[in-house]
Amino acid sequence: MNIRDQVLAILSSESKEAFLLAMGHRLGISAREIFTEDGLDGLQRAQACNEMMISIWAQVWAMKEGQVNGYPDSDFLSVLLDKADVGGARPHLRNAIESALLAIHDAGAADQRSVEGP
């Protein structure tokens, strides 16, 4: 299963909120690293990370409020990719997605171990 398929599967699962929060957190760290390491030279990449975070938080709020103004799950990754491409931040988005996928996988494995016992 490729990353796009993994993201779509998670967005339609009970892990959606945790995945979005982990991804937003990782993008925030990326933006901070860009400012620390690249300063003003990385402004476009940092701004792209910020725009992606805004979209993620809006998506989480739409879920919480039961609003229909969030993006459809099938379109959400494309929205993030467009925002990443505007600022040359696709590697940061990929890192955030991979990090969030790993966090969800690790949390699921820990939950399974707690159900099964020692």
PDB file of C-alpha atoms in Angstrom, residues 7-111:
ATOM      1  CA  VAL A   7      -3.408   8.331   4.292  1.00  0.00           C
ATOM      2  CA  LEU A   8      -6.821   7.781   2.717  1.00  0.00           C
ATOM      3  CA  ALA A   9      -7.347   4.677   4.864  1.00  0.00           C
ATOM      4  CA  ILE A  10      -6.470   6.553   8.054  1.00  0.00           C
ATOM      5  CA  LEU A  11      -8.646   9.531   7.120  1.00  0.00           C
ATOM      6  CA  SER A  12     -11.623   7.181   6.997  1.00  0.00           C
ATOM      7  CA  SER A  13     -10.756   5.453  10.283  1.00  0.00           C
ATOM      8  CA  GLU A  14     -11.070   6.165  13.988  1.00  0.00           C
ATOM      9  CA  SER A  15      -7.407   7.256  13.931  1.00  0.00           C
ATOM     10  CA  LYS A  16      -8.132  10.294  11.743  1.00  0.00           C
ATOM     11  CA  GLU A  17      -7.960  12.915  14.482  1.00  0.00           C
ATOM     12  CA  ALA A  18      -4.789  11.516  16.050  1.00  0.00           C
ATOM     13  CA  PHE A  19      -3.178  11.328  12.595  1.00  0.00           C
ATOM     14  CA  LEU A  20      -4.062  14.940  11.757  1.00  0.00           C
ATOM     15  CA  LEU A  21      -2.811  16.180  15.117  1.00  0.00           C
ATOM     16  CA  ALA A  22       0.472  14.294  14.743  1.00  0.00           C
ATOM     17  CA  MET A  23       0.931  15.605  11.220  1.00  0.00           C
ATOM     18  CA  GLY A  24       0.197  19.200  12.270  1.00  0.00           C
ATOM     19  CA  HIS A  25       2.631  18.898  15.160  1.00  0.00           C
ATOM     20  CA  ARG A  26       5.366  17.620  12.863  1.00  0.00           C
ATOM     21  CA  LEU A  27       4.789  20.469  10.388  1.00  0.00           C
ATOM     22  CA  GLY A  28       5.099  22.955  13.263  1.00  0.00           C
ATOM     23  CA  ILE A  29       8.444  21.447  14.181  1.00  0.00           C
ATOM     24  CA  SER A  30       9.518  21.645  10.541  1.00  0.00           C
ATOM     25  CA  ALA A  31       8.592  25.329  10.361  1.00  0.00           C
ATOM     26  CA  ARG A  32      10.598  26.028  13.514  1.00  0.00           C
ATOM     27  CA  GLU A  33      13.604  24.141  12.114  1.00  0.00           C
ATOM     28  CA  ILE A  34      13.377  26.078   8.852  1.00  0.00           C
ATOM     29  CA  PHE A  35      13.451  29.411  10.685  1.00  0.00           C
ATOM     30  CA  THR A  36      16.288  28.255  12.942  1.00  0.00           C
ATOM     31  CA  GLU A  37      18.439  26.830  10.175  1.00  0.00           C
ATOM     32  CA  ASP A  38      17.530  28.889   7.108  1.00  0.00           C
ATOM     33  CA  GLY A  39      16.213  32.177   8.491  1.00  0.00           C
ATOM     34  CA  LEU A  40      14.610  34.363   5.860  1.00  0.00           C
ATOM     35  CA  ASP A  41      15.895  32.122   3.054  1.00  0.00           C
ATOM     36  CA  GLY A  42      13.395  29.490   4.178  1.00  0.00           C
ATOM     37  CA  LEU A  43      10.463  31.861   4.530  1.00  0.00           C
ATOM     38  CA  GLN A  44       8.445  30.339   1.668  1.00  0.00           C
ATOM     39  CA  ARG A  45       8.909  26.797   2.991  1.00  0.00           C
ATOM     40  CA  ALA A  46       7.991  27.859   6.518  1.00  0.00           C
ATOM     41  CA  GLN A  47       4.935  29.705   5.220  1.00  0.00           C
ATOM     42  CA  ALA A  48       3.879  26.589   3.274  1.00  0.00           C
ATOM     43  CA  CYS A  49       4.191  24.536   6.478  1.00  0.00           C
ATOM     44  CA  ASN A  50       2.068  27.129   8.258  1.00  0.00           C
ATOM     45  CA  GLU A  51      -0.596  27.015   5.527  1.00  0.00           C
ATOM     46  CA  MET A  52      -0.714  23.218   5.749  1.00  0.00           C
ATOM     47  CA  MET A  53      -1.068  23.417   9.545  1.00  0.00           C
ATOM     48  CA  ILE A  54      -3.972  25.844   9.179  1.00  0.00           C
ATOM     49  CA  SER A  55      -5.703  23.408   6.827  1.00  0.00           C
ATOM     50  CA  ILE A  56      -5.106  20.538   9.239  1.00  0.00           C
ATOM     51  CA  TRP A  57      -6.468  22.450  12.246  1.00  0.00           C
ATOM     52  CA  ALA A  58      -9.499  23.564  10.210  1.00  0.00           C
ATOM     53  CA  GLN A  59     -10.107  19.930   9.269  1.00  0.00           C
ATOM     54  CA  VAL A  60      -9.894  18.831  12.910  1.00  0.00           C
ATOM     55  CA  TRP A  61     -12.288  21.600  13.987  1.00  0.00           C
ATOM     56  CA  ALA A  62     -14.719  20.658  11.240  1.00  0.00           C
ATOM     57  CA  MET A  63     -14.667  17.085  12.585  1.00  0.00           C
ATOM     58  CA  LYS A  64     -15.219  18.240  16.170  1.00  0.00           C
ATOM     59  CA  GLU A  65     -18.030  20.601  15.295  1.00  0.00           C
ATOM     60  CA  GLY A  66     -19.671  18.209  12.856  1.00  0.00           C
ATOM     61  CA  GLN A  67     -19.439  20.879  10.194  1.00  0.00           C
ATOM     62  CA  VAL A  68     -19.579  20.117   6.520  1.00  0.00           C
ATOM     63  CA  ASN A  69     -17.088  22.844   5.586  1.00  0.00           C
ATOM     64  CA  GLY A  70     -14.071  20.572   5.998  1.00  0.00           C
ATOM     65  CA  TYR A  71     -12.426  19.094   2.925  1.00  0.00           C
ATOM     66  CA  PRO A  72     -13.643  15.693   1.732  1.00  0.00           C
ATOM     67  CA  ASP A  73     -11.141  13.043   2.847  1.00  0.00           C
ATOM     68  CA  SER A  74     -10.504  12.099  -0.783  1.00  0.00           C
ATOM     69  CA  ASP A  75      -9.372  15.681  -1.558  1.00  0.00           C
ATOM     70  CA  PHE A  76      -7.482  16.541   1.617  1.00  0.00           C
ATOM     71  CA  LEU A  77      -4.079  15.155   0.640  1.00  0.00           C
ATOM     72  CA  SER A  78      -4.237  16.992  -2.704  1.00  0.00           C
ATOM     73  CA  VAL A  79      -4.990  20.237  -0.856  1.00  0.00           C
ATOM     74  CA  LEU A  80      -1.922  19.727   1.342  1.00  0.00           C
ATOM     75  CA  LEU A  81       0.246  18.830  -1.648  1.00  0.00           C
ATOM     76  CA  ASP A  82      -0.808  22.017  -3.451  1.00  0.00           C
ATOM     77  CA  LYS A  83       0.084  24.116  -0.410  1.00  0.00           C
ATOM     78  CA  ALA A  84       3.415  22.309  -0.027  1.00  0.00           C
ATOM     79  CA  ASP A  85       4.300  22.823  -3.676  1.00  0.00           C
ATOM     80  CA  VAL A  86       3.659  26.573  -3.524  1.00  0.00           C
ATOM     81  CA  GLY A  87       6.456  26.943  -0.979  1.00  0.00           C
ATOM     82  CA  GLY A  88       8.723  24.073  -1.957  1.00  0.00           C
ATOM     83  CA  ALA A  89       7.843  22.217   1.238  1.00  0.00           C
ATOM     84  CA  ARG A  90       6.887  18.814  -0.140  1.00  0.00           C
ATOM     85  CA  PRO A  91       9.759  17.083   1.755  1.00  0.00           C
ATOM     86  CA  HIS A  92       8.385  18.557   4.991  1.00  0.00           C
ATOM     87  CA  LEU A  93       4.893  17.284   4.191  1.00  0.00           C
ATOM     88  CA  ARG A  94       6.234  13.827   3.389  1.00  0.00           C
ATOM     89  CA  ASN A  95       8.172  13.806   6.653  1.00  0.00           C
ATOM     90  CA  ALA A  96       5.051  14.881   8.565  1.00  0.00           C
ATOM     91  CA  ILE A  97       2.937  12.184   6.917  1.00  0.00           C
ATOM     92  CA  GLU A  98       5.504   9.457   7.530  1.00  0.00           C
ATOM     93  CA  SER A  99       5.961  10.574  11.129  1.00  0.00           C
ATOM     94  CA  ALA A 100       2.187  10.614  11.718  1.00  0.00           C
ATOM     95  CA  LEU A 101       1.778   7.187  10.090  1.00  0.00           C
ATOM     96  CA  LEU A 102       4.487   5.819  12.358  1.00  0.00           C
ATOM     97  CA  ALA A 103       2.848   7.390  15.437  1.00  0.00           C
ATOM     98  CA  ILE A 104      -0.514   5.844  14.538  1.00  0.00           C
ATOM     99  CA  HIS A 105       1.083   2.466  13.855  1.00  0.00           C
ATOM    100  CA  ASP A 106       3.017   2.568  17.143  1.00  0.00           C
ATOM    101  CA  ALA A 107      -0.106   3.601  19.087  1.00  0.00           C
ATOM    102  CA  GLY A 108      -2.074   0.765  17.515  1.00  0.00           C
ATOM    103  CA  ALA A 109       0.634  -1.739  18.401  1.00  0.00           C
ATOM    104  CA  ALA A 110       0.696  -0.475  22.005  1.00  0.00           C
ATOM    105  CA  ASP A 111      -3.106  -0.735  22.221  1.00  0.00           C
TER     106      ASP A 111
END
